[in-house]
CSV table of C-alpha atoms in Angstrom, one decimal:
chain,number,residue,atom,x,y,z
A,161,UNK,CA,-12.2,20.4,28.7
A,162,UNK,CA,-13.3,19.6,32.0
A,163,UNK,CA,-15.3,22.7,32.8
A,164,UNK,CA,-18.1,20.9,30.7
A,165,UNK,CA,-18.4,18.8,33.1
A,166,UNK,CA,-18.8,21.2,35.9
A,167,UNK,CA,-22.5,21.9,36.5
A,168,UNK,CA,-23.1,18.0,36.0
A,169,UNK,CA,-20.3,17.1,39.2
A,170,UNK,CA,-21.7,20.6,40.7
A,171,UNK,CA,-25.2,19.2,40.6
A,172,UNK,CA,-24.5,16.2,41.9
A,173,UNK,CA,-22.5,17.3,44.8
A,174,UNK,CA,-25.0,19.6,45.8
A,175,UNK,CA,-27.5,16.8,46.2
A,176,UNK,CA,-25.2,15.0,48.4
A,177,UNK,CA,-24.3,17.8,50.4
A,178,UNK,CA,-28.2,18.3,50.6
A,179,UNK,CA,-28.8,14.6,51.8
A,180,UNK,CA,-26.4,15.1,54.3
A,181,UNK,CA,-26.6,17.7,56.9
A,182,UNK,CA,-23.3,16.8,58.5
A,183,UNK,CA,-22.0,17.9,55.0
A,184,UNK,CA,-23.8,21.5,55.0
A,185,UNK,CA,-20.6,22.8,57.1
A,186,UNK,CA,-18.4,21.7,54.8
A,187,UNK,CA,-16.4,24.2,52.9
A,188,UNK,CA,-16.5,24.2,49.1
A,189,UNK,CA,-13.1,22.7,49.1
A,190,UNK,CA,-14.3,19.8,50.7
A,191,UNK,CA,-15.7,19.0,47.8
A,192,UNK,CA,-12.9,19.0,45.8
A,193,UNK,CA,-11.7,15.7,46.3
A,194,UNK,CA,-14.7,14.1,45.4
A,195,UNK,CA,-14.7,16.1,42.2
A,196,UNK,CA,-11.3,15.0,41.5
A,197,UNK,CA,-12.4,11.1,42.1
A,198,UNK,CA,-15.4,11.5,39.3
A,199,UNK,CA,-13.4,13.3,37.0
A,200,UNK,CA,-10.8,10.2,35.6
A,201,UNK,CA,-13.9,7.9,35.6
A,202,UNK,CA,-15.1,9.9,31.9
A,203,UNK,CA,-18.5,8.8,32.3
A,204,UNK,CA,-19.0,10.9,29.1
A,205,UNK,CA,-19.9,9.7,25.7
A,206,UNK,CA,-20.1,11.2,22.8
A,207,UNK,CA,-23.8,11.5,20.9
A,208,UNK,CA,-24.0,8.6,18.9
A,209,UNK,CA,-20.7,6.5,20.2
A,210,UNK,CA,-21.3,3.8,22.5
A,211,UNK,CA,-19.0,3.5,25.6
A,212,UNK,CA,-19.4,0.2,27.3
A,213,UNK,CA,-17.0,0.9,29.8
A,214,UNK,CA,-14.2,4.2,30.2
A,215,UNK,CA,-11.6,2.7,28.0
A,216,UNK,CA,-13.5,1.9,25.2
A,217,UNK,CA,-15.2,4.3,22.6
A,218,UNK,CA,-17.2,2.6,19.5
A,219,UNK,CA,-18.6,5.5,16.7
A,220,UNK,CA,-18.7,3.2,13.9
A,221,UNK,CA,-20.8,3.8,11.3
A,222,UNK,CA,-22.2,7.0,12.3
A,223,UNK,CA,-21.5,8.9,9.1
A,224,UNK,CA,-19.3,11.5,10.6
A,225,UNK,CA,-17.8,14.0,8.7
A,226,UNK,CA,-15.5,14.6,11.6
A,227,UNK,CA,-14.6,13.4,14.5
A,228,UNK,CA,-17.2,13.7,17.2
A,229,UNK,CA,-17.2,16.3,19.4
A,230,UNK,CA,-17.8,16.5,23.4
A,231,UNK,CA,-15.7,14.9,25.9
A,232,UNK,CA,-14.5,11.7,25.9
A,233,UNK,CA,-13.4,9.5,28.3
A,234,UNK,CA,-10.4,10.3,29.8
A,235,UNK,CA,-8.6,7.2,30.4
A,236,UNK,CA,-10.2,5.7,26.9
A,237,UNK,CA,-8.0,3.6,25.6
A,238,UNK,CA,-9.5,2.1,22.5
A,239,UNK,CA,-10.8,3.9,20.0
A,240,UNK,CA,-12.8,3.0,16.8
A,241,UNK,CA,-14.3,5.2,14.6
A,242,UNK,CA,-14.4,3.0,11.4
A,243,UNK,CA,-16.8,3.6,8.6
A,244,UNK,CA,-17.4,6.9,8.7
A,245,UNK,CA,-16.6,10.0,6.3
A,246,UNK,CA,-13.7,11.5,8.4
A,247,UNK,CA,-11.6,13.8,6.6
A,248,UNK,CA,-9.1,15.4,8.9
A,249,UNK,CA,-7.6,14.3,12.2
A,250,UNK,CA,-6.8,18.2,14.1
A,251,UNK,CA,-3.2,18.2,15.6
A,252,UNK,CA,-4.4,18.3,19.3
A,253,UNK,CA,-7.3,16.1,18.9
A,254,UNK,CA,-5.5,13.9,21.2
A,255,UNK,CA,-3.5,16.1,23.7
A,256,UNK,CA,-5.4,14.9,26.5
A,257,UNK,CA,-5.9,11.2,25.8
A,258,UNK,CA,-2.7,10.1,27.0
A,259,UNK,CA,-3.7,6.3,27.5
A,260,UNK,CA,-5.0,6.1,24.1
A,261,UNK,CA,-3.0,2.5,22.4
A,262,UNK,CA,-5.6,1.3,20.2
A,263,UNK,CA,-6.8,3.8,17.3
A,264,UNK,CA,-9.0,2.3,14.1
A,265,UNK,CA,-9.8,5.1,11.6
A,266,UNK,CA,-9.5,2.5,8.6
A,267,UNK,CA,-12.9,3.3,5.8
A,268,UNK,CA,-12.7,7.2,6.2
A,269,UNK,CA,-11.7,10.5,4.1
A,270,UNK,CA,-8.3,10.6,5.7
A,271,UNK,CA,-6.0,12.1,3.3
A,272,UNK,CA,-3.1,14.1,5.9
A,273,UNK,CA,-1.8,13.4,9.1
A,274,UNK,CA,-0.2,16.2,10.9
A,275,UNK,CA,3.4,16.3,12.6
A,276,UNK,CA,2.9,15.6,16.5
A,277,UNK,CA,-1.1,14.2,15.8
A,278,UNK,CA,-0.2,11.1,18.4
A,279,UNK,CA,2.8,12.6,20.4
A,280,UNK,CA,0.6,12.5,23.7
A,281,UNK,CA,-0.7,9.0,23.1
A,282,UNK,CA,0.8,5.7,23.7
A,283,UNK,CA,-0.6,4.2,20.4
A,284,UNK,CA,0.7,0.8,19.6
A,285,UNK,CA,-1.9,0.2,17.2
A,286,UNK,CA,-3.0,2.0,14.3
A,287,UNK,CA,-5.8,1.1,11.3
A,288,UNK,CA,-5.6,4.2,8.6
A,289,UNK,CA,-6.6,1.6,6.1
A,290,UNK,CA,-9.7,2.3,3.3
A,291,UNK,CA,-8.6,5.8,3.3
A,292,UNK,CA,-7.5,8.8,0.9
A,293,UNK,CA,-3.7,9.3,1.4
A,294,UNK,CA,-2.1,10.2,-1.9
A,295,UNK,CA,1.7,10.4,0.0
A,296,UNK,CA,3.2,9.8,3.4
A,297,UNK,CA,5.5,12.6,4.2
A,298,UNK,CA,8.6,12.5,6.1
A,299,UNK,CA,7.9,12.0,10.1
A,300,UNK,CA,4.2,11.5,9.5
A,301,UNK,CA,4.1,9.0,12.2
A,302,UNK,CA,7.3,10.3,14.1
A,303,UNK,CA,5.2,10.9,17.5
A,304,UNK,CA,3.9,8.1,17.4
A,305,UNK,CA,6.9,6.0,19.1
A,306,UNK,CA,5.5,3.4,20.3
A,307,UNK,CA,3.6,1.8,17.8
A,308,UNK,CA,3.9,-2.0,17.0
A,309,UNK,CA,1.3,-2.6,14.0
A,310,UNK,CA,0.9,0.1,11.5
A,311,UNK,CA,-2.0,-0.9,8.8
A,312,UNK,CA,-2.0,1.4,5.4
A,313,UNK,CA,-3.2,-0.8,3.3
A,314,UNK,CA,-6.0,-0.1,0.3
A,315,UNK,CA,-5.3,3.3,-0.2
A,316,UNK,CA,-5.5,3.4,-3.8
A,317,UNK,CA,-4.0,7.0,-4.2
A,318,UNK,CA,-1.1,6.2,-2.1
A,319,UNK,CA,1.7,6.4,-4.9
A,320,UNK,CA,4.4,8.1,-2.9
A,321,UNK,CA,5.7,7.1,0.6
A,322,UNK,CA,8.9,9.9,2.1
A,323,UNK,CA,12.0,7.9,3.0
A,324,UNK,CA,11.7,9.4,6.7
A,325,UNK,CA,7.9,8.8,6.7
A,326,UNK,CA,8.4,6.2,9.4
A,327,UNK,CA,11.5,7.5,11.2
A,328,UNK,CA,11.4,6.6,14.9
A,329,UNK,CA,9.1,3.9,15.0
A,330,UNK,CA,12.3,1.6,16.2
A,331,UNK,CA,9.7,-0.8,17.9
A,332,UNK,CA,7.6,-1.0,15.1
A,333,UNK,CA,6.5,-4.8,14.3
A,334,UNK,CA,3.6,-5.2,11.6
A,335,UNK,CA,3.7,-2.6,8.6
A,336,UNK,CA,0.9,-2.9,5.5
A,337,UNK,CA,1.3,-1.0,2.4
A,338,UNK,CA,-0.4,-3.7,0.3
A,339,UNK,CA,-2.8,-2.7,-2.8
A,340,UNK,CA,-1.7,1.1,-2.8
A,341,UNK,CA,-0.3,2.5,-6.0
A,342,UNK,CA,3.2,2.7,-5.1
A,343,UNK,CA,5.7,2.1,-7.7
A,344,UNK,CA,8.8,2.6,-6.3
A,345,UNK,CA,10.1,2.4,-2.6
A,346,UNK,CA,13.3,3.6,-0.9
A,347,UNK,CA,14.8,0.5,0.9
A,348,UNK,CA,15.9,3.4,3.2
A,349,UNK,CA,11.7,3.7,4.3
A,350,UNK,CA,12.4,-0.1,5.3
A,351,UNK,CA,15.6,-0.7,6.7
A,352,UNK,CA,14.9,2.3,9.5
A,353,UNK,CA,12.5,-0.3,11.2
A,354,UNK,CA,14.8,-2.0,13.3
A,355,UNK,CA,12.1,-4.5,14.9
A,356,UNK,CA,10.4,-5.2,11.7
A,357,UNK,CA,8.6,-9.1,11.5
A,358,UNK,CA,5.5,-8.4,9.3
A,359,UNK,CA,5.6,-6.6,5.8
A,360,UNK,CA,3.0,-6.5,3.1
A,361,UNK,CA,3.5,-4.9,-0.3
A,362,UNK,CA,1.4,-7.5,-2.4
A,363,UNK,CA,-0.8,-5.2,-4.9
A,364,UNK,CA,0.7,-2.2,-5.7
A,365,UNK,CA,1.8,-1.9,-8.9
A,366,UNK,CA,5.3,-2.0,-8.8
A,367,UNK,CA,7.8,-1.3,-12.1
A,368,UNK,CA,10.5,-3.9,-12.7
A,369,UNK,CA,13.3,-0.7,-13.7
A,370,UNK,CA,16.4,0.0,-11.8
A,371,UNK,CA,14.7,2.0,-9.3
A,372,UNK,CA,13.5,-0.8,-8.4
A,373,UNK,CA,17.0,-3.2,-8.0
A,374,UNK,CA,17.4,-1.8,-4.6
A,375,UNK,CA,14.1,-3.0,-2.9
A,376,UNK,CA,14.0,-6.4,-4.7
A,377,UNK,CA,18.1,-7.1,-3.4
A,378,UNK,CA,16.3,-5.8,0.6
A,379,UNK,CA,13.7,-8.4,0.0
A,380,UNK,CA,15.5,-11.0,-1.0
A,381,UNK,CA,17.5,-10.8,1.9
A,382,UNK,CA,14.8,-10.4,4.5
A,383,UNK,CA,12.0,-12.6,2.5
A,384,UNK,CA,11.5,-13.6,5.8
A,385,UNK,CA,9.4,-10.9,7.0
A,386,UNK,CA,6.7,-11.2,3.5
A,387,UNK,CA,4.0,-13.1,5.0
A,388,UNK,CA,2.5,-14.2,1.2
A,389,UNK,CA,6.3,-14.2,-0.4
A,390,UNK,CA,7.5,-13.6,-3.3
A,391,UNK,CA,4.9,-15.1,-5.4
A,392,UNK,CA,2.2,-12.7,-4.1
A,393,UNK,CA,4.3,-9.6,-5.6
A,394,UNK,CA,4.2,-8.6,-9.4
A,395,UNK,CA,6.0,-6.0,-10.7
A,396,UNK,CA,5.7,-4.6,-14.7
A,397,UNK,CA,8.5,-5.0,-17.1
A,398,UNK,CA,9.8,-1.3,-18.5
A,399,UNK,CA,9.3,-2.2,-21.8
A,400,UNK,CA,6.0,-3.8,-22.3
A,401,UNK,CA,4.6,-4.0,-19.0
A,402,UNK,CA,4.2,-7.3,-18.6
A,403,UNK,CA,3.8,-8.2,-14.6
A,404,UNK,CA,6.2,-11.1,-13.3
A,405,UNK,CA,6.2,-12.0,-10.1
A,406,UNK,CA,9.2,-11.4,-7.6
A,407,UNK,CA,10.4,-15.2,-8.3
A,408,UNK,CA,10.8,-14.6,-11.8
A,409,UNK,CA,13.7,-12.2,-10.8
A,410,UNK,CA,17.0,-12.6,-9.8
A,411,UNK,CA,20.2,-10.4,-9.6
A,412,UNK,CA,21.3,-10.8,-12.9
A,413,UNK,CA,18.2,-9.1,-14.1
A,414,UNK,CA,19.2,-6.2,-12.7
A,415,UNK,CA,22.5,-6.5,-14.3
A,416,UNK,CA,22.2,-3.6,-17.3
A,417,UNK,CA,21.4,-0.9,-14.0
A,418,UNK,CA,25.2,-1.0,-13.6
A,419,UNK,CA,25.7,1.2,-16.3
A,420,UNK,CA,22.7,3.3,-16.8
A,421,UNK,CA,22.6,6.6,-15.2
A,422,UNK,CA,20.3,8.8,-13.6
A,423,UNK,CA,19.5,12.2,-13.7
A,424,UNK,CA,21.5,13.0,-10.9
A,425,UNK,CA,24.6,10.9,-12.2
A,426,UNK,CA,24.4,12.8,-15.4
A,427,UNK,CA,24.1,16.7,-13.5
A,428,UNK,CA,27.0,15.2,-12.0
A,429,UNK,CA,28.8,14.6,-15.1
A,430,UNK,CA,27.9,18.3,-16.8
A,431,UNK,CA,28.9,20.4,-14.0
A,432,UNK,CA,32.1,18.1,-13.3
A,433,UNK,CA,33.2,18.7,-17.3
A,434,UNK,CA,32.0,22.3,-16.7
A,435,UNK,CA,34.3,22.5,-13.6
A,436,UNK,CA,37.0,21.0,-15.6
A,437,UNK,CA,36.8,23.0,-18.4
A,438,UNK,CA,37.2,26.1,-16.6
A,439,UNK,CA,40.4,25.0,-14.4
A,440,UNK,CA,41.9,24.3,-17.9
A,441,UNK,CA,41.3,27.3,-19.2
A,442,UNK,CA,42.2,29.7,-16.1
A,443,UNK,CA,45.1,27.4,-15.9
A,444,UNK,CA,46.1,27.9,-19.4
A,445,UNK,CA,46.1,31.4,-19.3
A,446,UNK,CA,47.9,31.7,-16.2
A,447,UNK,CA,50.6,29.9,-17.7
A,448,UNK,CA,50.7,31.9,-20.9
A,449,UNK,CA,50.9,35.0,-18.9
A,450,UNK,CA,54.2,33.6,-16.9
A,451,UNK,CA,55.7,32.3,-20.7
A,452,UNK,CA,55.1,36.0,-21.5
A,453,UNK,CA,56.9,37.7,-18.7
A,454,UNK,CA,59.7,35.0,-18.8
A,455,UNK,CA,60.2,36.4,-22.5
A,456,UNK,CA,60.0,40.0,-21.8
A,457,UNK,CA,62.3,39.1,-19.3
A,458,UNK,CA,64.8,36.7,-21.6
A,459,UNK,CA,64.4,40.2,-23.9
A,460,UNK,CA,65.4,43.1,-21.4
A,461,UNK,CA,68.5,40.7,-20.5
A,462,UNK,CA,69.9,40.3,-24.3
A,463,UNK,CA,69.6,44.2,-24.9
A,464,UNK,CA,71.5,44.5,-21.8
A,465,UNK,CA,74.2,42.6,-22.7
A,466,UNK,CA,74.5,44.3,-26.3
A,467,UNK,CA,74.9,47.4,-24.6
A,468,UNK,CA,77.7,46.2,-22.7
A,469,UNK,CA,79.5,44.6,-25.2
A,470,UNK,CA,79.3,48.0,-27.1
């Protein structure tokens, strides 16, 4: 990346050396140094984006179908690229941005992020908001370590979130996943943020089934950390879809999930009587076969003893 910015430090240091005949002795080493000093100060700036100083980078609403190419600054550390028509993030975009922390890419195309996108960056802010994720796979954001407020909000095809999607991010303050699609949630996805105060899930359109007994008992014990409670969370009844709110419920209306089983529950069942089955019958014929060679045996004996007493 930096030999496009070569010819420009070349140029200039030519004119200095040029203005300066104590200079024109001067090995091209000498000039090295100063090279060195111009290089961190990224006076670069994409065409289009507006960089008000080396740590800031504004291309909003530029209608970019990707994200801009050229140099940036080196030592940028806030990025915003909001409103645009961005549709893929590449996996080393980022590899030499290493005091990157604040990142807005909320109102784009975004509908991946790659494994390792952020592991050079010391992101502790993150606006994917207004995008197209359908699902969050597991360690989507494991690189990124460091982050403290993670916004996901109004993705309306977001209906499936990986219980690892947000392993790692053990510092990990502020998380929004309101007005998505989810349905159902693995309280595992939540309980792996250690350091968790701020958690939005209003909006989605969550079902009221047994699936969902697990995340309403989290909740309730860390209501704490739902800025617009209870109240502000519906959920659709199984049977006729009517939407409650989270106050409506309590544990007893999860009661009936104590006896209904899942798919899994019932594999478990089959194979076990399958297992079962077959034991019995191996068993069975094992012991048939020893009954038999008891009897041959009781029979060699008696003919023995006739021929004895004859």
């Amino acid at each position: 990346m930096h030999s496009c910015l070569v010819p420009a430090f070349a140029q200039h240091a030519s004119a200095t050396v040029a203005d300066s005949p104590a200079m024109l002795s001067c090995s091209p080493l000498c000039l090295l140094p100063l090279l060195l000093a111009l290089l961190p100060t990224g006076a670069t700036c994409p065409d289009g984006c507006s960089c008000n100083d080396a740590h800031t980078m504004d291309c909003r609403d530029l209608g970019l179908l990707e994200l801009p190419s050229g140099m940036f600054p080196l030592v940028v550390r806030k990025i915003v690229m909001s409103n645009n028509q961005i549709q893929e993030i590449p996996a080393d975009f980022f590899m030499y941005y290493g005091d990157l922390v604040y990142l807005d890419l909320s109102n784009n195309s975004l509908s991946t992020i790659s494994k390792g996108t952020f592991s050079t960056t010391r992101l502790i802010y993150l606006d994917l908001r207004y995008n197209n994720f359908s699902q969050l796979s597991s360690g989507a954001f494991s690189s990124a370590r460091r982050l403290i407020m993670l916004r996901l909000g109004n993705n309306p095809k977001l209906e499936k979130v990986d219980k690892e999607a947000f392993h790692s991010l053990s510092v990990l303050q502020v998380l929004e996943l309101n007005d998505n699609a989810l349905e159902v949630l693995s309280v595992t996805t939540l309980s792996s943020l250690p350091s968790l105060r701020t958690l939005r899930l209003e909006g989605n359109p969550w079902l009221c089934n047994c699936t969902f007994a697990n995340l309403f008992l989290w909740l309730k014990d860390n209501v704490d950390v739902l800025p617009t409670g209870f109240d502000a969370i519906q959920c659709s009844l199984p049977r006729d879809r009517r939407k409650i709110t989270l106050n409506e419920l309590s544990e007893n209306s999860f009661n009936e999930c104590e006896y209904n089983l899942t798919v899994t529950d019932y594999l478990i069942i089959f194979f076990s009587g399958v297992c079962v089955s077959i034991t019995a019958i191996t068993t069975s014929f094992f012991l048939a076969n020893i009954a038999q060679c008891f009897q041959r045996l009781g029979l060699f004996q008696d003919n023995d003893d006739d021929e004895e007493d004859d």
